[in-house]
Coordinates of C-alpha atoms and ligand atoms in Angstrom, one line a residue:
M1 CA 8.8 14.5 -22.8
Y2 CA 7.2 11.1 -23.5
L3 CA 4.2 11.3 -25.3
K4 CA 1.8 8.6 -26.2
I5 CA -0.4 9.9 -29.3
L6 CA -3.3 8.2 -30.8
F7 CA -3.7 9.5 -34.4
I8 CA -7.0 9.1 -36.3
E9 CA -5.8 9.8 -39.6
D10 CA -5.7 8.5 -42.8
D11 CA -2.4 9.8 -44.2
A12 CA 0.7 8.3 -43.2
E13 CA 2.7 10.9 -44.7
D14 CA 1.0 13.6 -42.3
V15 CA 1.7 11.7 -39.4
E16 CA 5.5 11.4 -40.2
I17 CA 5.4 15.2 -40.5
L18 CA 3.9 15.7 -37.3
I19 CA 6.0 13.2 -35.5
E20 CA 9.0 14.8 -36.8
K21 CA 8.1 18.1 -35.7
L22 CA 7.2 16.9 -32.2
K23 CA 10.8 15.4 -32.1
E24 CA 12.3 18.7 -33.2
D25 CA 10.6 20.4 -30.3
G26 CA 11.7 18.2 -27.5
F27 CA 9.0 15.3 -27.5
V28 CA 9.6 11.7 -27.6
P29 CA 6.4 10.5 -29.2
Q30 CA 5.2 7.0 -28.9
Y31 CA 2.0 6.5 -31.4
L32 CA -0.5 4.8 -33.1
Q33 CA -2.3 5.5 -36.4
V34 CA -5.9 4.2 -37.1
D35 CA -7.9 5.2 -39.8
T36 CA -11.3 2.8 -39.3
A37 CA -13.8 2.7 -36.7
A38 CA -12.9 -1.0 -35.7
S39 CA -9.1 -0.1 -35.1
F40 CA -10.3 3.0 -33.5
M41 CA -12.3 0.9 -31.1
T42 CA -9.3 -1.4 -30.4
A43 CA -7.0 1.5 -29.7
L44 CA -9.3 3.0 -26.9
N45 CA -8.4 0.2 -24.6
E46 CA -5.4 1.6 -24.4
S47 CA -4.4 4.8 -22.5
W48 CA -3.3 7.8 -24.1
D49 CA -2.1 11.3 -23.5
I50 CA -3.5 12.8 -26.2
V51 CA -5.7 12.2 -29.3
L52 CA -4.9 13.9 -32.9
V53 CA -7.7 13.9 -35.1
D54 CA -8.1 14.3 -38.7
F55 CA -11.2 16.5 -40.0
H56 CA -12.4 13.8 -42.6
I57 CA -11.8 10.2 -42.6
P58 CA -13.9 8.4 -44.9
G59 CA -16.2 6.1 -42.8
M60 CA -16.0 7.8 -39.7
E61 CA -18.2 10.3 -38.3
L62 CA -16.1 13.2 -36.3
D63 CA -19.2 13.5 -34.1
A64 CA -19.8 10.0 -33.1
T65 CA -15.7 9.6 -32.9
L66 CA -15.8 12.5 -30.3
K67 CA -18.4 11.2 -28.2
T68 CA -16.9 7.6 -28.1
I69 CA -13.5 9.3 -27.0
R70 CA -15.3 11.3 -24.1
K71 CA -17.2 8.3 -23.1
K72 CA -14.2 6.2 -22.9
C73 CA -11.5 8.1 -22.0
G74 CA -12.9 11.0 -20.1
D75 CA -10.6 14.4 -20.0
I76 CA -8.2 13.5 -22.4
P77 CA -7.1 16.2 -24.9
V78 CA -8.2 16.0 -28.5
V79 CA -6.9 18.4 -31.0
L80 CA -8.1 18.5 -34.4
V81 CA -5.4 18.6 -37.0
S82 CA -6.8 19.7 -40.4
G83 CA -5.5 20.7 -44.1
R84 CA -7.8 23.3 -45.0
A85 CA -11.2 24.0 -42.9
S86 CA -13.4 26.9 -42.8
E87 CA -13.7 29.0 -39.6
E88 CA -17.5 27.8 -39.4
A89 CA -16.2 24.0 -39.5
L90 CA -13.6 24.7 -36.9
A91 CA -15.9 26.5 -34.8
A92 CA -18.2 23.6 -34.9
A93 CA -15.7 21.1 -34.1
M94 CA -15.0 22.9 -31.0
Q95 CA -18.7 22.8 -30.1
L96 CA -18.5 19.1 -30.6
G97 CA -15.8 18.9 -27.8
V98 CA -12.4 19.3 -29.6
N99 CA -10.0 21.2 -27.4
D100 CA -8.1 22.8 -29.9
Y101 CA -7.3 22.9 -33.8
L102 CA -4.3 23.4 -35.7
L103 CA -3.8 23.7 -39.2
K104 CA -1.3 21.5 -41.4
D105 CA 0.5 24.3 -43.0
N106 CA 1.5 26.0 -39.7
L107 CA 3.0 23.5 -37.3
T108 CA 4.6 26.2 -35.2
R109 CA 1.5 26.2 -33.0
L110 CA 1.9 22.2 -32.6
A111 CA 4.2 22.1 -29.4
P112 CA 2.5 25.0 -27.5
I113 CA -0.9 23.5 -28.0
L114 CA 0.0 20.3 -27.1
R115 CA 1.7 21.4 -23.8
R116 CA -1.1 23.5 -22.8
E117 CA -3.5 20.7 -23.5
L118 CA -1.5 18.5 -21.6
T119 CA -1.6 20.9 -18.5
E120 CA -5.1 21.5 -18.5
A121 CA -6.1 18.0 -18.8
K122 CA -4.1 17.3 -15.8
L123 CA -5.6 19.8 -14.1
R124 CA -9.2 18.8 -15.0
R125 CA -8.2 15.2 -13.8
E126 CA -7.0 16.4 -10.5
G127 CA -10.0 18.4 -10.1
R128 CA -12.2 15.3 -11.0
L129 CA -10.3 13.3 -8.4
A130 CA -10.6 15.6 -5.8
Q131 CA -14.3 16.1 -6.4
E132 CA -14.6 12.2 -6.4
K133 CA -12.9 11.9 -3.5
L134 CA -15.0 14.8 -1.7
R135 CA -18.1 12.9 -2.9
Y136 CA -16.9 9.8 -1.2
V137 CA -16.0 11.4 2.1
T138 CA -19.5 13.2 2.0
H139 CA -21.5 10.2 1.0
Y140 CA -19.9 7.3 2.3
D141 CA -19.1 5.8 5.7
A142 CA -15.1 5.5 6.2
L143 CA -15.3 2.6 8.3
T144 CA -17.5 -0.1 6.6
G145 CA -17.5 1.8 3.0
L146 CA -21.3 1.5 2.9
P147 CA -23.4 4.5 1.9
N148 CA -24.2 7.2 4.8
D149 CA -27.0 8.7 5.6
T150 CA -26.9 11.4 2.9
L151 CA -26.3 8.8 -0.2
L152 CA -29.3 6.9 1.5
R153 CA -31.7 9.8 1.3
E154 CA -30.6 10.8 -2.1
Q155 CA -31.0 7.2 -3.7
L156 CA -34.3 6.4 -1.5
R157 CA -35.7 9.8 -2.9
S158 CA -35.2 8.6 -6.4
M159 CA -36.1 4.8 -5.9
L160 CA -39.6 6.3 -4.4
E161 CA -40.0 8.3 -7.7
D162 CA -39.6 5.4 -9.9
A163 CA -41.8 3.2 -7.2
A164 CA -44.6 5.9 -7.4
S165 CA -44.6 5.8 -11.1
E166 CA -44.4 2.1 -11.3
H167 CA -47.3 1.7 -8.2
G168 CA -44.4 -0.3 -6.6
K169 CA -43.9 -0.8 -2.9
V170 CA -40.6 -0.1 -0.9
L171 CA -39.6 -1.6 2.4
L172 CA -37.1 0.2 4.7
L173 CA -35.7 -1.9 7.6
Y174 CA -33.9 -0.1 10.3
V175 CA -31.6 -2.2 12.0
G176 CA -29.9 -1.5 15.4
I177 CA -27.3 -3.8 16.9
R178 CA -28.1 -4.4 20.6
G179 CA -25.1 -4.0 23.0
F180 CA -22.7 -2.7 20.8
K181 CA -21.8 0.2 23.2
L182 CA -21.1 -2.4 25.9
I183 CA -18.5 -4.2 23.7
N184 CA -16.9 -1.2 22.5
N185 CA -16.4 0.3 26.0
S186 CA -15.3 -3.1 27.5
Y187 CA -13.2 -4.4 24.7
G188 CA -11.9 -1.1 22.9
R189 CA -12.5 0.5 19.9
S190 CA -10.4 -1.6 17.5
V191 CA -12.5 -4.6 18.5
G192 CA -15.6 -2.7 18.1
D193 CA -14.5 -1.5 14.5
V194 CA -13.8 -5.0 13.3
L195 CA -16.9 -6.1 14.6
L196 CA -18.7 -3.5 12.9
K197 CA -17.2 -4.2 9.8
D198 CA -18.2 -7.9 10.2
I199 CA -21.6 -7.0 10.9
A200 CA -21.9 -4.7 7.8
E201 CA -20.7 -7.5 5.6
R202 CA -23.1 -10.2 6.8
L203 CA -25.8 -7.8 6.6
T204 CA -24.9 -6.8 2.9
G205 CA -24.6 -10.9 2.4
C206 CA -28.2 -11.2 3.3
L207 CA -29.4 -8.7 0.7
R208 CA -30.6 -9.1 -3.0
E209 CA -29.1 -7.3 -6.0
G210 CA -30.6 -3.9 -6.0
D211 CA -31.1 -3.7 -2.3
I212 CA -29.2 -0.9 -0.5
I213 CA -27.7 -0.7 2.7
A214 CA -26.4 2.3 4.6
R215 CA -24.6 2.8 8.0
Y216 CA -26.0 5.2 10.4
G217 CA -24.1 6.3 13.0
G218 CA -22.9 4.0 15.9
A219 CA -24.5 0.7 15.2
E220 CA -27.0 1.2 13.4
F221 CA -28.0 0.3 9.5
A222 CA -30.8 1.1 7.0
I223 CA -31.8 -1.2 4.6
V224 CA -34.0 -0.3 1.4
L225 CA -35.7 -3.2 -0.2
P226 CA -37.3 -1.9 -3.4
D227 CA -39.6 -4.0 -5.6
M228 CA -41.4 -5.2 -2.8
S229 CA -44.5 -6.0 -4.6
R230 CA -42.8 -8.5 -6.9
A231 CA -40.1 -9.8 -4.7
E232 CA -40.2 -12.7 -1.7
D233 CA -42.1 -12.0 1.2
P234 CA -40.6 -9.3 3.3
E235 CA -41.2 -11.7 6.3
L236 CA -38.6 -14.0 4.7
I237 CA -36.2 -11.5 4.0
I238 CA -36.1 -10.2 7.5
K239 CA -35.9 -13.4 9.2
R240 CA -33.0 -14.2 6.7
I241 CA -31.3 -11.2 8.1
V242 CA -31.9 -12.4 11.8
S243 CA -30.6 -15.6 11.0
C244 CA -27.6 -14.2 9.6
F245 CA -26.7 -13.4 13.4
S246 CA -27.1 -16.5 14.7
S247 CA -23.4 -17.7 14.6
P248 CA -21.0 -15.7 16.6
F249 CA -18.8 -12.9 15.4
K250 CA -15.0 -13.4 16.1
P251 CA -13.5 -10.0 15.6
L252 CA -9.8 -10.0 16.8
H253 CA -10.2 -13.4 18.4
Q254 CA -12.9 -12.3 20.6
E255 CA -16.2 -14.1 20.4
F256 CA -19.6 -12.4 20.4
F257 CA -23.1 -13.5 19.7
V258 CA -24.7 -10.3 18.5
T259 CA -28.3 -9.8 18.7
L260 CA -30.4 -7.0 17.0
N261 CA -33.7 -4.8 16.6
A262 CA -35.1 -3.8 13.5
G263 CA -38.1 -1.6 12.7
V264 CA -40.1 -1.7 9.3
A265 CA -41.8 1.1 7.3
L266 CA -43.4 0.8 4.1
F267 CA -43.9 3.0 1.2
P268 CA -46.4 4.1 0.4
S269 CA -48.7 2.5 2.9
D270 CA -47.1 4.2 5.8
T271 CA -45.7 7.3 4.0
S272 CA -44.5 8.8 0.6
D273 CA -42.0 10.7 2.0
A274 CA -38.3 9.4 1.8
D275 CA -37.3 11.3 5.3
K276 CA -40.4 10.3 7.0
L277 CA -40.1 6.6 5.9
I278 CA -36.7 6.6 7.6
S279 CA -37.7 8.3 10.7
Y280 CA -40.7 5.9 11.2
A281 CA -38.5 2.8 10.5
E282 CA -36.2 4.3 13.2
A283 CA -39.0 4.8 15.5
A284 CA -40.1 1.3 15.2
M285 CA -36.6 0.0 15.9
N286 CA -36.9 1.8 19.1
H287 CA -40.1 0.3 19.9
A288 CA -38.7 -3.1 19.1
K289 CA -35.8 -2.4 21.3
L290 CA -38.3 -2.5 24.3
L291 CA -39.6 -5.6 23.4
G292 CA -36.5 -7.6 23.6
E293 CA -33.5 -9.1 21.7
N294 CA -34.0 -9.9 18.1
Q295 CA -37.7 -8.3 17.7
I296 CA -38.8 -6.8 14.6
Y297 CA -41.6 -3.9 15.0
R298 CA -43.8 -2.8 12.2
Y299 CA -44.4 1.1 12.2
S300 CA -47.7 2.2 13.4
A301 CA -49.2 5.6 13.9
E302 CA -49.0 4.6 17.8
T303 CA -45.3 3.8 17.8
S304 CA -44.5 7.4 18.0
A305 CA -46.7 7.8 20.9
A306 CA -45.1 4.6 22.6
T307 CA -41.5 6.0 21.8
R308 CA -42.6 9.3 23.6
Q309 CA -43.8 7.3 26.7
Q310 CA -40.4 5.8 26.6
F311 CA -38.6 9.0 26.9
A312 CA -41.3 10.0 29.7
I313 CA -40.2 6.9 31.6
E314 CA -36.3 7.3 31.0
N315 CA -36.8 10.8 32.4
S316 CA -38.5 9.6 35.4
L317 CA -36.7 6.4 35.9
R318 CA -33.5 8.7 36.7
S319 CA -34.8 10.1 39.7
A320 CA -36.9 7.1 41.0
L321 CA -34.0 5.7 42.8
A322 CA -33.3 8.9 44.6
N323 CA -37.1 9.4 45.5
N324 CA -37.5 6.0 47.0
Q325 CA -40.1 4.9 44.3
L326 CA -38.5 1.5 43.9
F327 CA -39.3 -1.3 45.9
L328 CA -38.9 -5.5 46.0
H329 CA -41.1 -8.1 45.9
Y330 CA -40.3 -11.8 46.7
Q331 CA -41.5 -14.6 44.9
P332 CA -41.3 -18.3 46.8
K333 CA -39.3 -21.3 45.3
A334 CA -40.3 -24.6 46.7
D335 CA -38.4 -27.9 46.6
L336 CA -40.7 -30.8 45.4
A337 CA -38.7 -33.7 46.8
N338 CA -38.3 -32.3 50.5
R339 CA -41.3 -30.1 50.4
T340 CA -39.6 -27.2 52.0
I341 CA -39.2 -23.4 50.8
I342 CA -36.1 -23.0 49.5
G343 CA -35.6 -19.6 48.3
M344 CA -37.3 -16.4 47.2
E345 CA -36.7 -14.5 44.1
A346 CA -36.5 -10.6 44.5
L347 CA -38.6 -8.9 41.6
L348 CA -38.1 -5.2 41.1
R349 CA -41.4 -3.0 41.5
W350 CA -41.7 0.7 40.5
H351 CA -44.2 2.8 41.9
H352 CA -44.4 5.8 39.6
P353 CA -46.2 9.1 41.2
S354 CA -48.4 9.3 38.2
L355 CA -48.3 6.2 35.9
G356 CA -49.0 4.2 39.0
L357 CA -47.2 0.5 39.2
V358 CA -45.0 0.1 36.3
P359 CA -44.3 -3.3 35.5
P360 CA -40.6 -4.3 35.2
L361 CA -40.6 -5.4 31.6
N362 CA -41.6 -1.8 30.8
F363 CA -38.5 0.0 32.4
I364 CA -36.1 -2.3 32.9
P365 CA -35.1 -2.4 29.2
I366 CA -34.9 1.0 29.1
A367 CA -32.5 1.2 32.4
E368 CA -30.5 -1.2 30.5
Q369 CA -30.6 0.9 27.2
T370 CA -29.6 4.1 29.4
G371 CA -27.1 2.4 31.6
L372 CA -29.2 3.1 34.7
I373 CA -29.5 -0.6 35.1
I374 CA -26.2 -0.2 36.8
P375 CA -27.2 1.7 40.0
I376 CA -30.5 0.1 39.9
G377 CA -29.0 -3.5 40.0
E378 CA -26.8 -2.5 42.7
W379 CA -29.9 -1.1 44.7
V380 CA -31.7 -4.5 44.3
L381 CA -28.9 -6.4 45.2
L382 CA -28.2 -4.7 48.4
H383 CA -31.6 -4.6 49.4
A384 CA -32.7 -8.3 48.7
C385 CA -29.2 -9.3 50.7
R386 CA -30.4 -7.2 53.2
Q387 CA -33.9 -8.4 53.6
N388 CA -32.7 -12.1 53.7
K389 CA -30.2 -11.5 56.5
A390 CA -33.3 -9.7 58.2
W391 CA -35.0 -12.9 58.0
Q392 CA -32.3 -15.1 59.3
E393 CA -32.1 -12.6 62.1
M394 CA -35.7 -13.1 62.9
G395 CA -34.6 -16.8 63.3
L396 CA -36.9 -17.7 60.1
P397 CA -35.5 -21.0 58.3
P398 CA -32.5 -19.7 56.0
I399 CA -33.2 -19.8 52.4
V400 CA -31.4 -18.5 49.3
M401 CA -32.4 -15.2 47.8
A402 CA -32.4 -15.0 44.1
V403 CA -31.5 -11.7 42.3
N404 CA -32.0 -11.0 38.5
V405 CA -29.1 -9.6 36.9
S406 CA -29.0 -7.9 33.5
A407 CA -26.4 -8.6 30.7
A408 CA -25.3 -4.9 31.0
Q409 CA -24.4 -5.4 34.4
F410 CA -21.8 -8.2 33.3
G411 CA -20.2 -5.6 30.9
H412 CA -19.8 -3.1 33.4
G413 CA -17.1 -2.8 35.8
D414 CA -16.5 -5.8 38.3
L415 CA -19.9 -7.3 39.2
A416 CA -18.1 -10.1 41.5
L417 CA -16.6 -7.2 43.2
T418 CA -19.7 -5.6 43.7
V419 CA -21.4 -8.7 44.9
A420 CA -18.5 -9.2 47.4
Q421 CA -18.8 -5.9 48.8
V422 CA -22.7 -6.2 49.3
L423 CA -22.2 -9.7 50.9
R424 CA -19.8 -8.0 53.4
E425 CA -21.9 -4.8 54.0
T426 CA -25.2 -7.1 54.8
G427 CA -23.5 -9.7 56.4
L428 CA -25.2 -12.3 54.3
E429 CA -23.3 -15.6 53.4
S430 CA -22.6 -16.0 50.1
K431 CA -24.5 -19.6 50.0
Y432 CA -27.6 -17.5 50.6
L433 CA -27.3 -15.6 47.5
E434 CA -28.2 -16.9 43.9
L435 CA -27.9 -14.6 40.8
E436 CA -30.4 -15.3 37.9
I437 CA -28.8 -14.4 34.5
T438 CA -30.2 -14.6 31.0
E439 CA -28.4 -16.8 28.2
S440 CA -27.6 -13.6 26.5
V441 CA -25.0 -13.1 29.3
L442 CA -23.4 -16.3 28.3
M443 CA -23.9 -15.7 24.5
S444 CA -22.7 -12.1 24.3
N445 CA -19.0 -12.1 25.4
T446 CA -18.0 -15.5 26.6
H447 CA -14.5 -14.5 27.8
T448 CA -15.4 -12.0 30.5
S449 CA -18.4 -13.7 31.6
V450 CA -17.0 -16.9 32.1
K451 CA -14.3 -15.1 34.3
T452 CA -17.0 -13.1 36.1
L453 CA -19.1 -16.2 36.5
S454 CA -16.3 -18.4 37.6
E455 CA -15.3 -15.6 40.4
L456 CA -18.7 -15.5 41.5
R457 CA -18.9 -19.5 42.1
L458 CA -15.7 -19.5 43.7
M459 CA -17.2 -17.2 46.3
G460 CA -19.8 -19.3 46.4
V461 CA -22.6 -17.6 45.0
A462 CA -25.2 -19.9 43.2
I463 CA -25.8 -19.0 39.3
S464 CA -28.7 -19.9 37.4
I465 CA -29.8 -19.2 33.8
D466 CA -33.3 -17.7 33.8
D467 CA -35.9 -18.1 31.0
F468 CA -33.9 -21.2 29.7
G469 CA -34.8 -22.3 26.3
T470 CA -35.7 -18.9 24.7
G471 CA -32.2 -18.0 23.8
Y472 CA -30.0 -19.9 21.5
S473 CA -27.6 -21.7 23.7
G474 CA -27.5 -24.9 22.3
L475 CA -28.5 -27.4 25.2
N476 CA -25.1 -29.0 24.7
Y477 CA -23.3 -25.6 24.9
L478 CA -24.3 -25.7 28.8
H479 CA -21.2 -27.6 30.4
R480 CA -18.8 -24.8 29.5
F481 CA -20.4 -22.5 31.9
P482 CA -19.7 -22.6 35.6
I483 CA -23.6 -22.4 36.5
S484 CA -25.5 -24.2 38.9
G485 CA -29.1 -24.1 38.2
I486 CA -31.5 -23.9 35.0
K487 CA -34.8 -22.3 35.3
I488 CA -37.0 -23.3 32.6
D489 CA -38.6 -20.6 31.0
Q490 CA -42.6 -20.1 31.8
S491 CA -43.8 -20.4 28.1
F492 CA -42.7 -23.8 27.9
I493 CA -44.6 -24.6 31.2
R494 CA -47.7 -22.6 30.1
E495 CA -48.3 -25.1 27.3
L496 CA -48.3 -28.1 29.6
N497 CA -51.8 -28.6 29.7
G498 CA -53.3 -31.9 29.4
S499 CA -51.4 -32.8 25.8
L500 CA -48.4 -34.1 27.3
N501 CA -47.0 -35.1 23.7
S502 CA -46.7 -31.6 22.6
E503 CA -43.4 -30.2 21.6
E504 CA -43.3 -28.0 24.8
A505 CA -43.7 -31.2 26.7
S506 CA -41.0 -32.8 25.2
I507 CA -38.6 -29.6 25.2
V508 CA -39.5 -29.7 29.2
K509 CA -38.6 -33.3 29.7
A510 CA -35.2 -32.8 27.6
I511 CA -34.2 -29.6 29.8
I512 CA -34.7 -31.8 32.7
E513 CA -32.7 -34.7 31.4
L514 CA -29.7 -32.2 30.6
G515 CA -30.0 -30.7 34.0
K516 CA -29.7 -34.1 35.4
S517 CA -27.0 -35.2 33.3
L518 CA -24.9 -32.2 33.8
D519 CA -25.6 -32.2 37.7
R520 CA -27.4 -28.8 37.6
T521 CA -30.6 -28.1 39.6
V522 CA -33.6 -27.7 37.3
I523 CA -36.4 -25.2 38.5
A524 CA -39.6 -24.7 36.5
E525 CA -41.0 -21.1 36.8
G526 CA -44.5 -19.9 36.1
V527 CA -46.2 -23.1 37.3
E528 CA -50.0 -22.4 37.9
T529 CA -51.8 -25.6 37.6
Q530 CA -51.8 -28.8 39.4
E531 CA -51.5 -30.5 36.0
Q532 CA -48.3 -28.7 35.0
L533 CA -46.9 -29.5 38.8
E534 CA -47.8 -33.1 38.2
F535 CA -46.0 -33.1 34.8
L536 CA -42.9 -31.7 36.3
R537 CA -42.8 -33.9 39.2
A538 CA -43.4 -37.0 37.1
H539 CA -40.6 -36.3 35.1
G540 CA -38.1 -35.3 37.9
C541 CA -38.0 -31.7 38.0
Q542 CA -36.5 -30.7 41.5
E543 CA -37.9 -27.1 41.8
I544 CA -40.8 -25.1 41.2
Q545 CA -41.9 -21.5 41.3
G546 CA -44.9 -20.0 40.1
Y547 CA -48.6 -18.7 41.1
Y548 CA -49.5 -22.4 42.1
L549 CA -47.2 -22.0 44.9
S550 CA -47.5 -18.4 45.7
H551 CA -47.5 -14.6 43.7
P552 CA -44.7 -12.3 44.3
L553 CA -45.3 -11.0 47.8
S554 CA -44.7 -7.6 49.6
S555 CA -41.8 -7.8 51.9
D556 CA -44.4 -8.3 55.0
H557 CA -46.5 -10.6 53.2
A558 CA -43.2 -12.6 52.3
T559 CA -42.2 -12.4 56.0
Q560 CA -45.7 -13.9 56.8
F561 CA -45.3 -16.8 54.3
L562 CA -41.8 -17.8 55.6
A563 CA -43.1 -17.6 59.4
G564 CA -46.0 -19.7 58.1
G565 CA -44.1 -22.6 57.4
F566 CA -45.2 -24.1 54.3
P567 CA -48.2 -23.4 52.4
A568 CA -50.8 -26.1 53.8
D569 CA -53.0 -26.0 51.0
F570 CA -50.1 -26.4 48.5
F571 CA -49.0 -29.6 50.5
Q572 CA -52.4 -30.8 50.6
R573 CA -52.9 -30.5 47.1
M574 CA -49.8 -32.4 46.4
N575 CA -50.6 -35.0 48.8
H576 CA -54.0 -35.3 47.1
H577 CA -52.4 -35.7 43.8
A578 CA -49.8 -38.0 45.4
G579 CA -52.6 -40.2 46.8
Q580 CA -54.3 -40.3 43.4
S581 CA -51.5 -41.5 41.6
Ligands
C2E1 P1 -38.3 -13.5 35.5 O1 -37.0 -13.1 36.5 O2 -38.4 -14.4 34.7 O3 -39.6 -13.1 36.5 C1 -40.8 -14.0 36.5 C2 -41.7 -13.4 36.1 O4 -42.9 -13.8 35.9 C3 -42.3 -12.2 37.2 O5 -42.7 -11.0 36.4 C4 -43.2 -12.8 37.9 O6 -43.7 -12.3 38.6 C5 -43.9 -13.7 37.0 N1 -44.5 -14.9 37.2 C6 -44.0 -15.6 38.5 N2 -44.9 -16.6 38.6 C7 -45.8 -16.8 37.6 C8 -47.0 -17.4 37.1 O7 -47.2 -18.4 37.7 N3 -47.5 -17.2 35.8 C9 -47.0 -16.0 35.2 N4 -47.7 -15.7 34.2 N5 -46.2 -15.2 35.5 C10 -45.5 -15.6 36.9 P2 -42.3 -9.6 37.0 O8 -42.0 -9.4 38.3 O9 -43.1 -8.7 35.9 O10 -40.6 -9.6 36.0 C11 -40.5 -9.5 34.9 C12 -39.1 -9.8 34.3 O11 -38.3 -8.4 34.9 C13 -38.5 -10.8 35.3 O12 -38.7 -12.1 34.8 C14 -37.0 -10.3 35.2 O13 -36.3 -10.6 34.0 C15 -37.1 -8.8 35.2 N6 -36.7 -8.1 36.5 C16 -37.6 -8.1 37.6 N7 -36.9 -7.8 38.5 C17 -35.7 -7.7 38.3 C18 -34.3 -6.9 38.9 O14 -34.3 -6.7 39.9 N8 -33.2 -6.7 38.1 C19 -33.3 -7.0 36.6 N9 -32.4 -7.2 35.8 N10 -34.4 -7.5 36.0 C20 -35.6 -7.8 36.6
MG2 MG1 -35.9 -14.4 37.2
MG3 MG1 -37.9 -16.1 33.9

C-alpha cells in the first residue's frame, strides 16, 4: 500500500525506524520530514495521506501546528508519535484535534492505527463530499449554476442583518423575461435552456462584485444590490441591466431579441423582512408586465391591490368571449393626397358587467400573458373581416380593415392559416385586410415571424408596423421584413405642436423619408390637430388617423360614417389650410 507521509519530527533516526517498521508491515512509504515552521508551511502545499507529528519540536507549538493542518488539509488524519508523555498530555493532544497517538517504544500499534485512520479519513471525506453535493443540489439551480430561492433567502437574511446594523440600504430587483414560454414552446427546450443560460450570464455580467443573483423558477431572476447607500444610483444599475438586453441572443443559431420586466423593492423603506422584500419586488414585476416591454415598477402598497385587480380581470376575461362581452370599434384612416377614406382599424372593446368599459391596454397584456389572446385574436379577426364584407355588401366603397395582432399570436400555431380560413369563411378578399403588428414581432424571433409574414404577404394581406419608433428596430433594419406600411407612433405626433424643430419633428421626418425610400406606406396615428396635419402633409406623409379625422366608432356609427362619404368639415379644414398656404 502506497502511503505519502509528512513527518513533523526533529529526530531523523526516529523517522527511519518508523519507515522501516512500515515497510515490514507491507506499506510502500514515500515521505518528507520537516522540523521548522517554514518547511512545514511549504510541505502543506503538497497533498499527504497522513501526518505523523512529534510532541515536542523546538520552535513549533503543537496547538498552532494542528490548527494549520486542519485549516489547510481538512480531514487528513494526524497521529501523534511521542517518546514519553503523560496520560493528561496525550488527552490534551486529542482535544487539540489529533486523531490518535502512538508511543515510540511500542510500534506494534503503528500499522493498525494507520489503517484505521486512513479508512476513517476516507469515510469523512466521502461524507463531506456527499454533504457538499446535497447542499449544491438544494441551493443552486442546476441549469444556470446560480443560487436558487433557498440560498438567496439565506444570504438575503444575513445581508439585511448586516445592513440593519450599519443603517445601510438594500435593493431587490425581481426580473422576469417576457415571452420566454413562447420561445420554449415553439423552439423546444434545448433552445430555451441555452437562452436561459445566456440570459443568466448577461445579467451576471451587469452586476458589481458583491451583488447576488439567483434564478427563480422559469425565466425569473432576483438580484440583490447591497450597499445601496454608498453605491451608484439604482436607476443607473437598472438601466445598465436593461441595456444588456438590447443586442440579440443567439442560442443554437436562432436569433432572439429579449425584453424584460422588473420590480423593485427597497430595504428598509418598503420592509425589513427578507421574505416580504422578495414578494414585494415580485408583485412589482407583475405590475410592470402590465405596463409593457422593458418596464420597471417600484413597489408601492397599491401594487398588491393592482395585482389583485389583475387576477380579477384575468378570471372574468376567460368568460368574456363566451358571454358576448367583447365588441369592436372602428377608427377611420384617410389618404391625404386622394382625400379618401381608405380604411378602418378594428379596436377591441370589453364591456365588463361590473367594471364597465375596460380599456384594451388594461386587458390585452393580461390576455397575452395567459394565452387568452389566441381565441380573442381569432374572434377579432373573424368579426372585423365579417364587418368589412358586410359593408361591401351594402354597396359602400370598399376599404381595408386593419386588425391588431399581438406578438403572442405569431408564436402560436399557424397565423397565416388562421387568416386564410377567416378570409374563406367570410368571403373577404385578402387585399381588404391589413394586419398591424408591433416591432416586437419582428424582433422577438426573426425566423418564424419572417416566414409567417412572407406567407401573409403572398396571400395579399397588407402588414404594417404599429407604434413605429418605440421599439428598437433600427431604421435600417426594416428592409429585411416583408411589410407594406409603417405607422408612426402617436407619441411623436403628439409632440408636433408648433415647435417644428423638436426632436420628435426630426424623428417624424426621418420615418417619412425612410418609408419613401423603402417604398412603404407611411401613416401617422393620433393626429389631433390641424397643426399636426399640416406638418405631416408638408413632409409627405401619405395617410393619417386620429381624433382630428374621427374617434373610434361603434359599428353603426362607422357604417354611417362610411355611408356619409368623407367628413365634409375635415376637408373644409384641409381646404382652408390649403388656401392659406
Ligand atoms: P393602437 O393599435 O396603436 O391603437 C391606437 C390607439 O390610440 C387606440 O386606443 C385609439 O383609440 C387611440 N387613438 C386613436 N386616435 C387617437 C388620437 O387622436 N389621440 C389619442 N390620444 N388616441 C388616439 P385603444 O382603442 O385604447 O387601443 C389601445 C391599444 O390596444 C391599441 O393600440 C392596440 O395596441 C391594442 N389593441 C386594440 N384592439 C386590439 C386587438 O383587437 N388585438 C390586439 N392584439 N391589440 C389590440
Ligand atoms: Mg393599431
Ligand atoms: Mg398604435
